[in-house]
mmCIF file of C-alpha atoms and ligand atoms in Angstrom:
data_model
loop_
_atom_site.group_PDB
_atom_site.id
_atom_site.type_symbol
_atom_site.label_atom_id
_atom_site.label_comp_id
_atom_site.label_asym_id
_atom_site.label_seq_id
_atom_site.Cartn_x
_atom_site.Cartn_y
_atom_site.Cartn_z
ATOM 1 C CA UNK A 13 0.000 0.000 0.000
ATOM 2 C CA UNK A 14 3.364 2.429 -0.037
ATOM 3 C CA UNK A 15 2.931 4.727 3.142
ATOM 4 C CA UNK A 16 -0.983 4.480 4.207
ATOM 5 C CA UNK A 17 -2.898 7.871 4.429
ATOM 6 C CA UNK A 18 -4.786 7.482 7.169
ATOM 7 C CA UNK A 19 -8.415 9.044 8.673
ATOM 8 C CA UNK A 20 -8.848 8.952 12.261
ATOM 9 C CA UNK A 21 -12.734 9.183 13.303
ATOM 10 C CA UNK A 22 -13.515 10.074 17.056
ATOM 11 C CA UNK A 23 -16.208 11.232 19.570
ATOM 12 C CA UNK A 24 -14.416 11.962 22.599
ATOM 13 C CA UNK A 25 -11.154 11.616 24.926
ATOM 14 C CA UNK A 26 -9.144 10.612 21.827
ATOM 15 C CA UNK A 27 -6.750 7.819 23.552
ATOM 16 C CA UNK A 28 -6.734 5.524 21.207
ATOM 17 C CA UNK A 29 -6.320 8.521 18.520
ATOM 18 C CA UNK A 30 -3.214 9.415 20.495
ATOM 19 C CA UNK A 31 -1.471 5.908 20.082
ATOM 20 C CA UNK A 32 -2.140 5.323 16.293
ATOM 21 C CA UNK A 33 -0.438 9.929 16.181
ATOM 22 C CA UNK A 34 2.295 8.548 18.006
ATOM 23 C CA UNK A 35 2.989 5.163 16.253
ATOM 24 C CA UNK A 36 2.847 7.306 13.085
ATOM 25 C CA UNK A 37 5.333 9.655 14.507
ATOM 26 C CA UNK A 38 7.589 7.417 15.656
ATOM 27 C CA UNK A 39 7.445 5.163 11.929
ATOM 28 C CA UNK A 40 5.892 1.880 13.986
ATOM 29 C CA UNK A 41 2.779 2.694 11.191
ATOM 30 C CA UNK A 42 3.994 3.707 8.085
ATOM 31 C CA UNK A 43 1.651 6.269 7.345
ATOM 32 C CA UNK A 44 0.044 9.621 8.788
ATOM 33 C CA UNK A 45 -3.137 10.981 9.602
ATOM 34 C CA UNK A 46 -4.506 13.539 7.437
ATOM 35 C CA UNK A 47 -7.490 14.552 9.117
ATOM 36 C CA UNK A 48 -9.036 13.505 12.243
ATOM 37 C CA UNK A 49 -13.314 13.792 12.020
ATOM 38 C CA UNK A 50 -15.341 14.363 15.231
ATOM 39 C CA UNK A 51 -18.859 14.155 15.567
ATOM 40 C CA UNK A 52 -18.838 16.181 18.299
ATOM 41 C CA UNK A 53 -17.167 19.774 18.669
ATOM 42 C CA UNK A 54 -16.214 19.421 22.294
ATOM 43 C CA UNK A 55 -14.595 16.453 21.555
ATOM 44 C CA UNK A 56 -11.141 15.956 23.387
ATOM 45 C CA UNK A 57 -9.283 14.622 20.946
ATOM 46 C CA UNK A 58 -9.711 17.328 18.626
ATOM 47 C CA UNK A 59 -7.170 18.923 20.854
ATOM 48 C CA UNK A 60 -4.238 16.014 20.524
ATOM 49 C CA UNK A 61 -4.738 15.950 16.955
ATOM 50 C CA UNK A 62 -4.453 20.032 16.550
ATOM 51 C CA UNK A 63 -0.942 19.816 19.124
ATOM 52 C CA UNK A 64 0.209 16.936 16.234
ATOM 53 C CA UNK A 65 -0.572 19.312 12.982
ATOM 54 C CA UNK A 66 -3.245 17.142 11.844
ATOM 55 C CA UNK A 67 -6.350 18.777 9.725
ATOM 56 C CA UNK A 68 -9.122 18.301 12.082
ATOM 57 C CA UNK A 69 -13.038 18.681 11.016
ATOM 58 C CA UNK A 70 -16.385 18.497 13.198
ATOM 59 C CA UNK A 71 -19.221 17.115 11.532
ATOM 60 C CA UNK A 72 -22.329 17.551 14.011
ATOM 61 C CA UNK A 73 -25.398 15.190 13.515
ATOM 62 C CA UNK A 74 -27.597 18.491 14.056
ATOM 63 C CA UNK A 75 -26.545 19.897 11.099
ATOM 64 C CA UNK A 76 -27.711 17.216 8.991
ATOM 65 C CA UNK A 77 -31.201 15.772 8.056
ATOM 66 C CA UNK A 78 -30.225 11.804 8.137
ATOM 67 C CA UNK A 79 -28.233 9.245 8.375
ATOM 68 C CA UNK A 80 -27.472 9.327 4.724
ATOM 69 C CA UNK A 81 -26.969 13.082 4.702
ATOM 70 C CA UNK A 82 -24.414 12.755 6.981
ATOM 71 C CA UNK A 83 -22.355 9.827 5.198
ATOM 72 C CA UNK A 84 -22.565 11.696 2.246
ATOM 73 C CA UNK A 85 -20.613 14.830 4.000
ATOM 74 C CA UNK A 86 -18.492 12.481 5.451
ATOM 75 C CA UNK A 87 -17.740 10.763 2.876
ATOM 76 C CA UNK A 88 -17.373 14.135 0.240
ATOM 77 C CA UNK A 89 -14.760 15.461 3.575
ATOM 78 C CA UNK A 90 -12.873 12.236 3.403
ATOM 79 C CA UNK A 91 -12.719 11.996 -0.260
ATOM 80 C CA UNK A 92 -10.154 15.248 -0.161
ATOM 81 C CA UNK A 93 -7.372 13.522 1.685
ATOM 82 C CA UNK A 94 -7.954 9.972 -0.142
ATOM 83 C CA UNK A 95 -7.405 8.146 2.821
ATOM 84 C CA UNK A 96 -6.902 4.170 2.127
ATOM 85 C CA UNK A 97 -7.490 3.571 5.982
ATOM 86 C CA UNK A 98 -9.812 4.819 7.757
ATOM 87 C CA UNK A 99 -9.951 3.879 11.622
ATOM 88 C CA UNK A 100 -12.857 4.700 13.694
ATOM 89 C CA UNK A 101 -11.551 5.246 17.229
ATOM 90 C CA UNK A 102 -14.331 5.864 19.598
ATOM 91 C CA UNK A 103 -16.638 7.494 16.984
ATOM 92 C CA UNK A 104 -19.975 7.098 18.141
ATOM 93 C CA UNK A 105 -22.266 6.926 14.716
ATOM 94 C CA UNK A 106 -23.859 3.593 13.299
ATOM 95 C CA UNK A 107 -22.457 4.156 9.493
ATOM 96 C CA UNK A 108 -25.192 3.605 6.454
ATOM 97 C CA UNK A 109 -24.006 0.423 4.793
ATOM 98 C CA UNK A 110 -23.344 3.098 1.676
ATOM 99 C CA UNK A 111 -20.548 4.341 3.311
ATOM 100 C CA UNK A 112 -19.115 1.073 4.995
ATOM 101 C CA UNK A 113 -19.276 -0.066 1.567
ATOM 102 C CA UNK A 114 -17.331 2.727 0.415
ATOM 103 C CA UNK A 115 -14.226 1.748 2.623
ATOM 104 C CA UNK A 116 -14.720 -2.070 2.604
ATOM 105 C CA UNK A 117 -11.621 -3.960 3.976
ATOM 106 C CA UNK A 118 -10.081 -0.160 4.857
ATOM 107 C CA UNK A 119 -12.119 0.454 8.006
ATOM 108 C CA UNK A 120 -11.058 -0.580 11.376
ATOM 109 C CA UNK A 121 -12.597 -0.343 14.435
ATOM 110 C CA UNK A 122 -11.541 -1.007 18.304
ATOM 111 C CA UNK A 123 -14.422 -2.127 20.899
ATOM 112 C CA UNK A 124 -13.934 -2.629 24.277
ATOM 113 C CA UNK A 125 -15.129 -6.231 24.507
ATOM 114 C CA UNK A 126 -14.221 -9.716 23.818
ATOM 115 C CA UNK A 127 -16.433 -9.942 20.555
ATOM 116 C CA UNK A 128 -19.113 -11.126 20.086
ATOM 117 C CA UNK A 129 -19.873 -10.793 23.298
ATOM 118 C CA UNK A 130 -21.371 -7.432 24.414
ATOM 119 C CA UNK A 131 -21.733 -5.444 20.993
ATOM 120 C CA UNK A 132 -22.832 -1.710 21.872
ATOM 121 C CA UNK A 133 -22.507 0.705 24.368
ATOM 122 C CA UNK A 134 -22.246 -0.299 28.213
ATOM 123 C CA UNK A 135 -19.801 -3.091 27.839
ATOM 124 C CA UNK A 136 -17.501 -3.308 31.216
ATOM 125 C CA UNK A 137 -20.684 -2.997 32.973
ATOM 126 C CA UNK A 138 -22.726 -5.880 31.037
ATOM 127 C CA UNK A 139 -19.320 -7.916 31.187
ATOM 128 C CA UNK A 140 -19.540 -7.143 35.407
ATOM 129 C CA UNK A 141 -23.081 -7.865 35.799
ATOM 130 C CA UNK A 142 -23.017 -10.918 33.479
ATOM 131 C CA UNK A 143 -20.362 -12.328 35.643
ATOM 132 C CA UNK A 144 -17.866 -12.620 32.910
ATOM 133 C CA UNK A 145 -14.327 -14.035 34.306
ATOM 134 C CA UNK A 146 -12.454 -12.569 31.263
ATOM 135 C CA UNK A 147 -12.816 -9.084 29.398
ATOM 136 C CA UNK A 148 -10.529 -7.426 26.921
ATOM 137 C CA UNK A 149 -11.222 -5.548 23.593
ATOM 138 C CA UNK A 150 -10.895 -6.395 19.969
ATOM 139 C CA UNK A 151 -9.895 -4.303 17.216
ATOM 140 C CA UNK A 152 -12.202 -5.867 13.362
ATOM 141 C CA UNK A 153 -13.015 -5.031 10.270
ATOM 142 C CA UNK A 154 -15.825 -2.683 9.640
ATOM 143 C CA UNK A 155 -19.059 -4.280 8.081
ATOM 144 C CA UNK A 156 -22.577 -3.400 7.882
ATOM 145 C CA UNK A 157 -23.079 -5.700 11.024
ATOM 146 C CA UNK A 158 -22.648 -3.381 13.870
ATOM 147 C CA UNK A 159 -19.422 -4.594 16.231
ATOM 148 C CA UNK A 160 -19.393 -7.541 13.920
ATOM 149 C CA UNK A 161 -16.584 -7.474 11.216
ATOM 150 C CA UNK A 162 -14.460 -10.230 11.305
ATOM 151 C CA UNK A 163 -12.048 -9.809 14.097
ATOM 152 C CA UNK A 164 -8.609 -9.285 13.696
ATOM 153 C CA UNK A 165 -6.571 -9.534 17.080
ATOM 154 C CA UNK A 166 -8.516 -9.537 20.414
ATOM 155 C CA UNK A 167 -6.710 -8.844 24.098
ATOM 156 C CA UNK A 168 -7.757 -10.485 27.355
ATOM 157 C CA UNK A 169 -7.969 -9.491 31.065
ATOM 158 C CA UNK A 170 -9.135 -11.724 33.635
ATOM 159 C CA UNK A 171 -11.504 -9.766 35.847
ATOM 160 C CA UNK A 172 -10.906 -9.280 39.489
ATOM 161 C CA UNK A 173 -13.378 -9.265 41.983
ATOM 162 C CA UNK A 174 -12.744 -5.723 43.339
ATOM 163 C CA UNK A 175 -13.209 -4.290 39.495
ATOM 164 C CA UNK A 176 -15.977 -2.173 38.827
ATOM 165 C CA UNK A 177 -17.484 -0.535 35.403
ATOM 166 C CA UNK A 178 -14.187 2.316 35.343
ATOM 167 C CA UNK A 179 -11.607 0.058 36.449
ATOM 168 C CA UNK A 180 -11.652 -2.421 33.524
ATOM 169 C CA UNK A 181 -12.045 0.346 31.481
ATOM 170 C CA UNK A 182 -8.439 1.708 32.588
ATOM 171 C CA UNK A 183 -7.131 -1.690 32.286
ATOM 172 C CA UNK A 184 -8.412 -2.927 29.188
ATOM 173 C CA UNK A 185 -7.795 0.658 27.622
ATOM 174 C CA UNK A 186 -4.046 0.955 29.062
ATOM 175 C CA UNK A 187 -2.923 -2.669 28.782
ATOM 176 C CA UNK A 188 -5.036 -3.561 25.619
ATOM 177 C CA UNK A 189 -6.954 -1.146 23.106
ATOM 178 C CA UNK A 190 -3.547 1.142 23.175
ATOM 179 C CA UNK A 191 -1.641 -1.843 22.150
ATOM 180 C CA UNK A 192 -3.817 -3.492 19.637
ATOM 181 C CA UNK A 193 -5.147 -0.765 17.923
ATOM 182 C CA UNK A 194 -1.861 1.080 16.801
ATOM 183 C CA UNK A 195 -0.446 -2.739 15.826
ATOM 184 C CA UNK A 196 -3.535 -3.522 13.789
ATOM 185 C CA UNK A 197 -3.651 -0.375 11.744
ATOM 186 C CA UNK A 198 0.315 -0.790 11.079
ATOM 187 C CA UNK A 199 -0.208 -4.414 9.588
ATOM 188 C CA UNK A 200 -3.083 -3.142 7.201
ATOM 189 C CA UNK A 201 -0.640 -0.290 6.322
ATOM 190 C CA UNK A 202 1.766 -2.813 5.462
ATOM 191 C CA UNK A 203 -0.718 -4.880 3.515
ATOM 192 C CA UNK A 204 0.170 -7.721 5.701
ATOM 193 C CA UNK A 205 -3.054 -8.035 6.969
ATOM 194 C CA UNK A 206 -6.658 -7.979 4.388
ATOM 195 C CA UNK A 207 -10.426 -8.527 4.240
ATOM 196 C CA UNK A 208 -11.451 -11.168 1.842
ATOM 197 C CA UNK A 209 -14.646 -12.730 1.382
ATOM 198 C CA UNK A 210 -15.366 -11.538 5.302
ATOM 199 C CA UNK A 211 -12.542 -13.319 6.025
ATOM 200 C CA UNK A 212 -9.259 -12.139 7.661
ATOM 201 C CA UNK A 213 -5.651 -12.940 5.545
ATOM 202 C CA UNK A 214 -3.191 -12.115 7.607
ATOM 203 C CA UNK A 215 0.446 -12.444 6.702
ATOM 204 C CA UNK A 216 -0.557 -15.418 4.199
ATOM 205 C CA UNK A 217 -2.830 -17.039 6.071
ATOM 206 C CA UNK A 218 -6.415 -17.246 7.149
ATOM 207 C CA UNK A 219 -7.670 -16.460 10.637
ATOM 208 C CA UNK A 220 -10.056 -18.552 11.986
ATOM 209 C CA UNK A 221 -10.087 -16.747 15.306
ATOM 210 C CA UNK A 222 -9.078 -13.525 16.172
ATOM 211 C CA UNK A 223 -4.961 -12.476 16.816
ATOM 212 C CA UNK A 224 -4.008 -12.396 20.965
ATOM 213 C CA UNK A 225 -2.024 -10.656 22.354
ATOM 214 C CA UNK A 226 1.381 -12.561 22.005
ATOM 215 C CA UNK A 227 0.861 -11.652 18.126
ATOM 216 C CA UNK A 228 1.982 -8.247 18.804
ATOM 217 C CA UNK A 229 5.103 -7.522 17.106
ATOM 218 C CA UNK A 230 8.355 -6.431 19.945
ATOM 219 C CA UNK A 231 7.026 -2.792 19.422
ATOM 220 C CA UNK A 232 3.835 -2.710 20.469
ATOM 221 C CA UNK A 233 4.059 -5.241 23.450
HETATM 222 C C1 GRF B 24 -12.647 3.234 23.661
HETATM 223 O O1 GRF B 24 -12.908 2.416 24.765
HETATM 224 C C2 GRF B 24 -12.993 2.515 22.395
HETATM 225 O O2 GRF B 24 -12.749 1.151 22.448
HETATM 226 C C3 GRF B 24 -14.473 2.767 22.307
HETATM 227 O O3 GRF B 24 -14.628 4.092 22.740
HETATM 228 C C4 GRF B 24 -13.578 4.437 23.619
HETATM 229 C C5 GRF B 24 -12.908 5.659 23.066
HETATM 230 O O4 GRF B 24 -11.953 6.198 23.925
HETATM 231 N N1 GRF B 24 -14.957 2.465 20.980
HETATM 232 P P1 GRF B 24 -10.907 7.243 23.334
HETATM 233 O O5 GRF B 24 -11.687 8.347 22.642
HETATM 234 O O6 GRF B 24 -9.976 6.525 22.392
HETATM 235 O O7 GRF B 24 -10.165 7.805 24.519
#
C-alpha cells in the first residue's frame, strides 16, 4: 500500500487517537493521519490531533437531516485527503451500509469487549453484571453488522473481583486497546493483513479466530 494515508474518526477523549499519532510519529505505522473527524465539537481529541498538525473537522449530527446526509458529507470530507485507511476510534455513529461499503476492507474499528460478546454501548458494565471471568477488547473489520466485522486480534484481562465498570475500562484501555489498535492499523498499512470474502488474511494465512495478544510484534508489546 506504499505509506498508508490514514483518517482517524472520534467522539471523545481521543486515547486511542493518540497511540495510532504517536505510532505514526515514531514510523511503527507507516503512514500519517490527514485529518481527524469528530462528531462532536467538544470532543477531546480534537485537541491532541491540533498539538500533532493534523487537519481536524467536526461534523455535528444536528446539522444534517439523516443518516445518509451525513455519510454523504463524510464521505465528500474524506474523499479530499484519499485516505486508504480509515480507523474509527471511539466514533460514536452507526455508518449507512453506503458508506461502509465505500471503505470495505479499509475500516477498522476497536471495541472494548471480547467480541461477540457485548456489541454496543455499556460493555464493562454488562461484562460485570453478566459475571464474565475474562474481558478485553478487539480491534475488526468494519461491516454493515454493527461490532461484527471479522475480528482481527482480540486482548484479554481476567476480571478481578474488586473491578468495577471504570476500572476495567483503565485496564483494558491501558494494557489492551492502546496496544492493539496502533499494531492492527500498522499491519493493514503494510498490507500484511486484508479482508477477503469476510474473512481475515493475515500475513498469508487465514484467521479462523481472532490475533491475541502474544501476536503483537516487539514494538507494540
Ligand atoms: C474506547 O474504549 C474505544 O474502544 C471505544 O470508545 C472508547 C474511546 O476512547 N470504541 P478514546 O476516545 O480513544 O479515549
Amino acid at each position: 500500500m506504499g505509506s498508508a494515508r490514514i483518517a482517524v474518526l472520534i467522539s471523545g477523549r481521543g486515547r486511542n487517537l493518540q497511540a495510532l499519532i504517536d505510532a505514526c510519529a515514531d514510523g511503527r505505522i507507516d503512514g500519517h493521519i490527514g485529518v481527524v473527524v469528530s462528531s462532536r465539537a467538544d470532543a477531546l481529541g480534537l485537541a491532541r490531533a491540533q498539538a500533532a498538525g493534523i487537519d481536524t473537522a467536526v461534523l455535528s449530527p444536528r446539522d444534517h437531516a439523516d443518516r445518509a446526509a451525513y455519510d454523504a458529507a463524510l464521505g465528500a470530507l474524506l474523499d479530499r485527503y484519499a485516505p486508504n485507511i480509515v480507523a474509527l476510534a471511539g466514533f460514536m455513529r452507526i455508518l449507512t451500509p453506503a458508506f461502509v461499503g465505500r471503505y470495505r476492507g479499509r475500516m477498522l474499528n476497536i471495541h472494548p469487549s471480547l467480541l461477540p460478546r457485548h456489541p454496543g454501548l455499556d460493555t464493562h458494565r454488562r461484562a460485570l453484571l453478566a459475571g464474565d471471568t475474562e474481558h478485553g477488547a478487539t480491534v475488526h473489520f468494519v461491516t454493515e453488522q454493527l461490532d461484527g466485522g471479522p475480528r482481527i486480534i482480540q486482548g484479554k484481562l481476567t476480571v478481578r473481583p474488586e473491578d468495577t465498570p471504570d476500572s476495567l475500562a483503565e485496564r483494558v484501555m491501558h494494557d489492551i486497546e492502546l496496544k492493539i489498535y496502533p499494531q492492527a492499523v500498522a499491519w493493514l498499512a503494510r498490507d500484511e493483513l486484508r479482508m477477503i470474502d469476510d474473512r481475515v488474511w493475515f500475513r498469508g494465512r487465514w484467521l479462523d479466530a481472532p490475533l491475541a495478544l502474544d501476536a503483537l510484534d516487539e514494538t507494540f508489546k
